[in-house]
PDB file of C-alpha atoms in Angstrom:
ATOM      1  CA  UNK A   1      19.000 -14.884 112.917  1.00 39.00           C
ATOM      2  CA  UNK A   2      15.278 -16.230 112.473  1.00 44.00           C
ATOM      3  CA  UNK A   3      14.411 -13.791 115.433  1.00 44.00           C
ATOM      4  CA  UNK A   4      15.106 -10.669 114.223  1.00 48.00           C
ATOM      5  CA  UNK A   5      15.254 -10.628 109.726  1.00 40.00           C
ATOM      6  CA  UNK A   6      17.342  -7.306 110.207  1.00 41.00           C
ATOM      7  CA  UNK A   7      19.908  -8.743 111.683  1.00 44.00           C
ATOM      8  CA  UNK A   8      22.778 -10.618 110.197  1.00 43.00           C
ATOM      9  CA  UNK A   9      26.589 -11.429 110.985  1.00 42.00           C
ATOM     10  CA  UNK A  10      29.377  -8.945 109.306  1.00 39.00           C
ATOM     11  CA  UNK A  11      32.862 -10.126 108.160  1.00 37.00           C
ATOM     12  CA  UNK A  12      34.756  -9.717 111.075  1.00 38.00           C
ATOM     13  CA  UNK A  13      32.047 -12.258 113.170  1.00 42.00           C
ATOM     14  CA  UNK A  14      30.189  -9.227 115.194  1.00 42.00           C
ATOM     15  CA  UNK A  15      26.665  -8.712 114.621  1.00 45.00           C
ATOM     16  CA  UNK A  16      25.185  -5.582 112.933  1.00 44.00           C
ATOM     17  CA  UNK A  17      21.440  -4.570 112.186  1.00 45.00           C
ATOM     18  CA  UNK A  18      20.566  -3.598 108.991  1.00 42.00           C
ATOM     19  CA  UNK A  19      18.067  -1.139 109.808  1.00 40.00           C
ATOM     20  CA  UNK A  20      19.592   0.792 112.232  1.00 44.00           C
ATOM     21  CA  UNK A  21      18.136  -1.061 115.760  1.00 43.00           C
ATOM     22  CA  UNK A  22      16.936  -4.097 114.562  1.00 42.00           C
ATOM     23  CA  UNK A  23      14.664  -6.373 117.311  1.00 44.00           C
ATOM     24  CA  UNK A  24      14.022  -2.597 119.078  1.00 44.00           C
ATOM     25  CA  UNK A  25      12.512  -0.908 116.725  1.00 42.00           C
ATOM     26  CA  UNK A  26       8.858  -2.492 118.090  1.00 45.00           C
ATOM     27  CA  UNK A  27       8.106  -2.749 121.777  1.00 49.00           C
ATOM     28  CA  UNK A  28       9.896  -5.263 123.684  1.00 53.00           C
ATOM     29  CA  UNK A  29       7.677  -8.732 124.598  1.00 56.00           C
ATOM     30  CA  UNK A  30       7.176  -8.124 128.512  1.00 62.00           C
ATOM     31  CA  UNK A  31       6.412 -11.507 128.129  1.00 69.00           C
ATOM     32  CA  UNK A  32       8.971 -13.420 127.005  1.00 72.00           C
ATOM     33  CA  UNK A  33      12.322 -13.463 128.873  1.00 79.00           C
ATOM     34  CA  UNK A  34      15.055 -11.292 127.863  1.00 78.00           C
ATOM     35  CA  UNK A  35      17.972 -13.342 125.812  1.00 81.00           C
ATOM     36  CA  UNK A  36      21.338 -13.109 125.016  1.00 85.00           C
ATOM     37  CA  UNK A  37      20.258 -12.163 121.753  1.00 82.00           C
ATOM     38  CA  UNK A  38      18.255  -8.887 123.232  1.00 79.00           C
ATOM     39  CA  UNK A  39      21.117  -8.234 125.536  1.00 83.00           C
ATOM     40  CA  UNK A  40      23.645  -8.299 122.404  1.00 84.00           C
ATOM     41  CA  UNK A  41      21.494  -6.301 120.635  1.00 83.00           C
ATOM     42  CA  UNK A  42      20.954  -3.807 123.829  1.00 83.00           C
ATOM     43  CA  UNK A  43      24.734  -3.350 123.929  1.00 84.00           C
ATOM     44  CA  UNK A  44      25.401  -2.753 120.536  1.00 83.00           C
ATOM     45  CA  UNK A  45      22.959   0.175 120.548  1.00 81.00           C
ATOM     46  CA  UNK A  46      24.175   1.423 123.507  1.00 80.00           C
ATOM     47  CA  UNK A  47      27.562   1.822 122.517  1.00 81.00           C
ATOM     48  CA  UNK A  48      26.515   3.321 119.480  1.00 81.00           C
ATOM     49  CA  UNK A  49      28.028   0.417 116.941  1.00 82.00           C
ATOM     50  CA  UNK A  50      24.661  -0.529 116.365  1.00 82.00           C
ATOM     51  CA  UNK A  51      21.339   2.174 115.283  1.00 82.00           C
ATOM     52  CA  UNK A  52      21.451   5.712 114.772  1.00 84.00           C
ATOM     53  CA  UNK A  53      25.280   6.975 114.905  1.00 88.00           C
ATOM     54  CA  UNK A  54      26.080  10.131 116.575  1.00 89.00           C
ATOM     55  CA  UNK A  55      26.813  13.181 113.810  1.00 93.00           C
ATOM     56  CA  UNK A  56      30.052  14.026 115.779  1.00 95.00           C
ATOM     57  CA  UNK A  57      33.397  13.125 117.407  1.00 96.00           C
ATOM     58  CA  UNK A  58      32.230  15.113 120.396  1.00 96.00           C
ATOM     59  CA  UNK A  59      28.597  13.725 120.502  1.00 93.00           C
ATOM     60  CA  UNK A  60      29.852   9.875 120.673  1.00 94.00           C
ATOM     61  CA  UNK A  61      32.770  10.596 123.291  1.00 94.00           C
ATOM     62  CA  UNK A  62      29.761  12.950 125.270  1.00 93.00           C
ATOM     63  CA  UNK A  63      27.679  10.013 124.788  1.00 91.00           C
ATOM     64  CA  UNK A  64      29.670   7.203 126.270  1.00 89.00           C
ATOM     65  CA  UNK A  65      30.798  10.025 129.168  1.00 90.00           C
ATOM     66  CA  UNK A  66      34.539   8.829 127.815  1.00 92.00           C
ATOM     67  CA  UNK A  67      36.280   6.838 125.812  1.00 92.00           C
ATOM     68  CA  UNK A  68      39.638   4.964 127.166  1.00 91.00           C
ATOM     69  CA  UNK A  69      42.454   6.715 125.114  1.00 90.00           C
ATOM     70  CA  UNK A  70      45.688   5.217 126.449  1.00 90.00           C
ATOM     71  CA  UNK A  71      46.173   3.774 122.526  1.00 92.00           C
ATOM     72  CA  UNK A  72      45.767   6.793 120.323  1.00 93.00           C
ATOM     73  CA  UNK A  73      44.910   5.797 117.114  1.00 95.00           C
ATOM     74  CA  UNK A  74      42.693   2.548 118.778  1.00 94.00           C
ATOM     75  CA  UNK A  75      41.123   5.424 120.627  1.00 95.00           C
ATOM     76  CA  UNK A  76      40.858   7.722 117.772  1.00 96.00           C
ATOM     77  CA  UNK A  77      39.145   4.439 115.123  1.00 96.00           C
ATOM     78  CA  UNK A  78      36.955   3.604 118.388  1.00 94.00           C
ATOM     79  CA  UNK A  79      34.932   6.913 118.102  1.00 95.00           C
ATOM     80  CA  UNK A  80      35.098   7.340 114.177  1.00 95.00           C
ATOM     81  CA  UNK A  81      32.974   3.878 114.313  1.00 93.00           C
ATOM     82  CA  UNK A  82      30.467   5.679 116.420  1.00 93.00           C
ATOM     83  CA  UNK A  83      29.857   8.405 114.302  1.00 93.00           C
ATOM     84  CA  UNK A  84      29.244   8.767 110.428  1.00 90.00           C
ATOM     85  CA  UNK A  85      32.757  10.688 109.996  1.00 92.00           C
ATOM     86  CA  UNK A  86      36.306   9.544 109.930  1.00 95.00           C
ATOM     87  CA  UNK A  87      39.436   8.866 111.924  1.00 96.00           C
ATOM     88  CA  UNK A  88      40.511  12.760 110.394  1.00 97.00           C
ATOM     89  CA  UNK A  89      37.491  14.455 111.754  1.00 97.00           C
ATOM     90  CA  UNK A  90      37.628  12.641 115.677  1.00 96.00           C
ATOM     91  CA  UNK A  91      41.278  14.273 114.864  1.00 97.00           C
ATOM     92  CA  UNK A  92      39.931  17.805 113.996  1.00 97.00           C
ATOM     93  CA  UNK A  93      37.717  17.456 116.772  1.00 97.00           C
ATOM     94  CA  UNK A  94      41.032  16.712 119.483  1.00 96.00           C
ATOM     95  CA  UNK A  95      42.872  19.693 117.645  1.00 96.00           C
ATOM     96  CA  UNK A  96      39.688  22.278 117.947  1.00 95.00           C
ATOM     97  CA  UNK A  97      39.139  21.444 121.842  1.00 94.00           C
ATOM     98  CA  UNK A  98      36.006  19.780 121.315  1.00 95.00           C
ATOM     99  CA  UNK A  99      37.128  16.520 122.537  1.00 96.00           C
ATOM    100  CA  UNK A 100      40.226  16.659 124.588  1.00 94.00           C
ATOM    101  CA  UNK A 101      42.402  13.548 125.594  1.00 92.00           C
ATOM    102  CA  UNK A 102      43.357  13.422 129.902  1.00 87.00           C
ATOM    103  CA  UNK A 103      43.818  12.029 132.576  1.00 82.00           C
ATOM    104  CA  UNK A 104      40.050  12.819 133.819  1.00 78.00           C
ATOM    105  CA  UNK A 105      39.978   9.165 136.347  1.00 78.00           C
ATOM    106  CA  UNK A 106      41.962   5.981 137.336  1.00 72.00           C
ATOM    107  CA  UNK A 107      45.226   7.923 136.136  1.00 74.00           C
ATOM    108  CA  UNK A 108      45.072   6.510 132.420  1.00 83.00           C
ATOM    109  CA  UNK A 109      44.108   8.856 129.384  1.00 89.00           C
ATOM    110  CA  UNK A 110      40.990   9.056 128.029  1.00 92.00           C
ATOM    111  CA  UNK A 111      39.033  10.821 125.444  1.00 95.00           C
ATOM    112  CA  UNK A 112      36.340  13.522 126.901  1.00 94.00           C
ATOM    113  CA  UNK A 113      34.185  16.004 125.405  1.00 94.00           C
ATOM    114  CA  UNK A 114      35.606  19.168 126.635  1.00 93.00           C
ATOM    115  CA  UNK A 115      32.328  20.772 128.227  1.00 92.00           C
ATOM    116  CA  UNK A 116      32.214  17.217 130.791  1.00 91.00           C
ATOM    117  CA  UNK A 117      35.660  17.981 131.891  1.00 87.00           C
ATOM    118  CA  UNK A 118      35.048  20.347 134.477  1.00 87.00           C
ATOM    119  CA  UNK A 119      33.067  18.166 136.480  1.00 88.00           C
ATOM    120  CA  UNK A 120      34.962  14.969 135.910  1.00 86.00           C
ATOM    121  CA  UNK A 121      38.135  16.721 137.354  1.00 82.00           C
ATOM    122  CA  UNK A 122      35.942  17.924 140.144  1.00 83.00           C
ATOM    123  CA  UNK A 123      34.552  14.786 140.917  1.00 84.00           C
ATOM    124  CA  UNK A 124      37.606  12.056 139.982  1.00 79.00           C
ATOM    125  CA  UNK A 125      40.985  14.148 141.215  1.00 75.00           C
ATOM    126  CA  UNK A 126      40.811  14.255 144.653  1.00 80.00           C
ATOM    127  CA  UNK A 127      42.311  10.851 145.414  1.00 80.00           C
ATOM    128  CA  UNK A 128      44.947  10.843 142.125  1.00 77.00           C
ATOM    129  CA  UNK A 129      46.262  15.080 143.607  1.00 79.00           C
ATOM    130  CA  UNK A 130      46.183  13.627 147.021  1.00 85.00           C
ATOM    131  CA  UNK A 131      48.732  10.899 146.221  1.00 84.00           C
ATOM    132  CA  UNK A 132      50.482  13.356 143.688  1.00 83.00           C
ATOM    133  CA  UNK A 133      51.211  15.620 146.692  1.00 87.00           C
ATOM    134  CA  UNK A 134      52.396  12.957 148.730  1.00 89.00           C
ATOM    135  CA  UNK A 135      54.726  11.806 146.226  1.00 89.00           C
ATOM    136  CA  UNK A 136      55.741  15.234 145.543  1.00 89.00           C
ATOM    137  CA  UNK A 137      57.122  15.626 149.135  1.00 89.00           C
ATOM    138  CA  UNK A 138      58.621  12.461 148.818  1.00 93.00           C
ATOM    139  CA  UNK A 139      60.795  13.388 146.020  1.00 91.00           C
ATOM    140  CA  UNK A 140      61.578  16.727 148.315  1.00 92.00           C
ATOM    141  CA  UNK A 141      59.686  18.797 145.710  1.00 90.00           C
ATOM    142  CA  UNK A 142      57.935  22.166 146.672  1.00 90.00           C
ATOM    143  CA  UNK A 143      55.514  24.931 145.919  1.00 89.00           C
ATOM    144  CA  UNK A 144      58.224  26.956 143.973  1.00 90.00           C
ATOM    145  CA  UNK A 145      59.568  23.810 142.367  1.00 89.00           C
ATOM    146  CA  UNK A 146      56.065  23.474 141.103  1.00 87.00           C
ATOM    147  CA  UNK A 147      55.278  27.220 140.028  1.00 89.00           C
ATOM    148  CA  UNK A 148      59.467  27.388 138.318  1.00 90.00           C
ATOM    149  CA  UNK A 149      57.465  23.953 136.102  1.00 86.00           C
ATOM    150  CA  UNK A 150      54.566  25.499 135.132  1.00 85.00           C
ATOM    151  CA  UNK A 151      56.418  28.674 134.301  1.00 87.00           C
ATOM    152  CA  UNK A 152      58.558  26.827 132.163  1.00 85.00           C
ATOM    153  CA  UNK A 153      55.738  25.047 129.973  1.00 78.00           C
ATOM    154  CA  UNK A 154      53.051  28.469 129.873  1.00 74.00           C
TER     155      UNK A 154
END
C-alpha cells in the first residue's frame, strides 16, 4: 500500500506490517481523516496479530481479557498467533493454571488468564447461577443432591 511502505498483503489475503506497527509508529495526522486503512491497521495491533507480540500464552489471553474457547484447538492456534511461542506452550500454559479454559460469561467456554478469573466470576455469574438454581429445582434437585456431586468429583 503506497500509504504505509511497511505494509504489504500475506498469503492468506490479511494484511501484516513488516515492522512491527507499521502507519503507527509516527504520530497520527490530526489532520487528515481516519481511514479504513488506519482502522485496519488499529485492529490488527490491538488484537495483537499485528506489532509487538505478547512473550506469553497468559499475557495475550490477559491482554484481550479472554479469548472464546468453545473450539479447542481454534482457541488454542488463536493465542499461539499472538505470542512468539507455539500451539504446545498456550498448552503448557492451560496444564500449569496460568491460563484456564471456563465458563467465565454468556455460558460458552473461554480462555482466561487465571489471576482475571476471580473477578470475572464475580462480576458475570450472577444471572447464569440464578437460572442454574431455577433449573435445578425444576429437575427436583437439592442441596444434598448437589454436595453427594461434588463429593463424587473432589
Amino acid at each position: 500500500d503506497e500509504r504505509c511502505p511497511a505494509f504489504r498483503e500475506a498469503p492468506w489475503g490479511l494484511p501484516r506490517c513488516r515492522v512491527g506497527v507499521g502507519c503507527f509508529t509516527r504520530p497520527m495526522d490530526s489532520t487528515r481523516p481516519t481511514t479504513a486503512h488506519d482502522v485496519a491497521l488499529l485492529r490488527l495491533v490491538a488484537q495483537r496479530l499485528a506489532g509487538p507480540r505478547a512473550a506469553t500464552a497468559r499475557e495475550a489471553v490477559a491482554h484481550l481479557a479472554a479469548v472464546q474457547g468453545q473450539d479447542l484447538p481454534g482457541a488454542l492456534r488463536s493465542v499461539a498467533l499472538r505470542t512468539d511461542g507455539t500451539v504446545a506452550d498456550v498448552v503448557r500454559a492451560l496444564d500449569a493454571g496460568e491460563v484456564v479454559r471456563t465458563w467465565p460469561m454468556r455460558g460458552t467456554l473461554h480462555l482466561v488468564a487465571a489471576e482475571d478469573l476471580p473477578w470475572m466470576v464475580a462480576l458475570m455469574t450472577e444471572r447464569p447461577r440464578t437460572a442454574a438454581a431455577r433449573r435445578r429445582g425444576q429437575l427436583g434437585l437439592t442441596e444434598d443432591h448437589l454436595a453427594s456431586a461434588r463429593a463424587l468429583v473432589e
